[in-house]
Amino acid sequence: MLPKEVEKRIGEIWDKEIMIFDMDLCSIFSNLIQNAIEALEKVKTDKKYLFINLEQGKSYARFEIRNSIEKRPERDQDGNIITTKDDKKNHGFGLINIRTIIEENKGKFEIEIRENECRCTVILKNKVIGNCLNF
């Protein structure tokens, strides 16, 4: 789905189960990756990139996606990023849904916007087996 000029890096994989339904995890990943791809389509410079990193420790799993952006997105009064799509009535709910899913699963979600970069970080708990963590 990405043009050849986009630098792509995907690192690591998770090797332990995490505390979330597969459908919810799919919603998180697909929304974040789709948002990154749409943002990359608007970048006019030669420096286009999409970096995905997955890390897993003993208790938590961390997913980070970084992509180049053309300009800082606008935010509403609650700090939510406003969609740039024309049909705002039917779009712009992805990040809110992601945050809701993650919080319902006792995880953490952060969006950091730098000058020409968007960084989204998702942290979720690893699944517990018996009285100890799955190592």
mmCIF file of C-alpha atoms in Angstrom, residues 10 20 22 26 33-34 36 39 48 55-56 62-63 73 78 83 86 98-99 115 131 133:
data_model
loop_
_atom_site.group_PDB
_atom_site.id
_atom_site.type_symbol
_atom_site.label_atom_id
_atom_site.label_comp_id
_atom_site.label_asym_id
_atom_site.label_seq_id
_atom_site.Cartn_x
_atom_site.Cartn_y
_atom_site.Cartn_z
ATOM 1 C CA ILE A 10 9.454 -2.974 11.240
ATOM 2 C CA ILE A 20 -6.758 -8.004 24.934
ATOM 3 C CA ASP A 22 -7.800 -10.261 19.060
ATOM 4 C CA CYS A 26 -6.777 -5.669 15.210
ATOM 5 C CA ILE A 33 -1.546 2.037 10.404
ATOM 6 C CA GLN A 34 -4.327 3.379 8.172
ATOM 7 C CA ALA A 36 -0.195 6.718 9.153
ATOM 8 C CA ALA A 39 -0.807 11.037 6.545
ATOM 9 C CA LYS A 48 8.699 9.883 4.038
ATOM 10 C CA GLU A 55 8.743 -4.625 22.285
ATOM 11 C CA GLN A 56 7.730 -6.980 25.040
ATOM 12 C CA ARG A 62 4.654 -1.878 23.738
ATOM 13 C CA PHE A 63 3.723 -0.967 20.177
ATOM 14 C CA PRO A 73 -3.035 18.232 12.892
ATOM 15 C CA ASP A 78 -10.765 18.197 24.373
ATOM 16 C CA THR A 83 -10.033 14.450 10.995
ATOM 17 C CA ASP A 86 -14.417 16.050 4.206
ATOM 18 C CA ILE A 98 -8.465 3.249 20.061
ATOM 19 C CA ARG A 99 -8.112 5.182 23.316
ATOM 20 C CA GLU A 115 7.463 19.133 13.899
ATOM 21 C CA ASN A 131 -0.429 -16.673 39.818
ATOM 22 C CA LEU A 133 3.215 -13.737 34.579
#
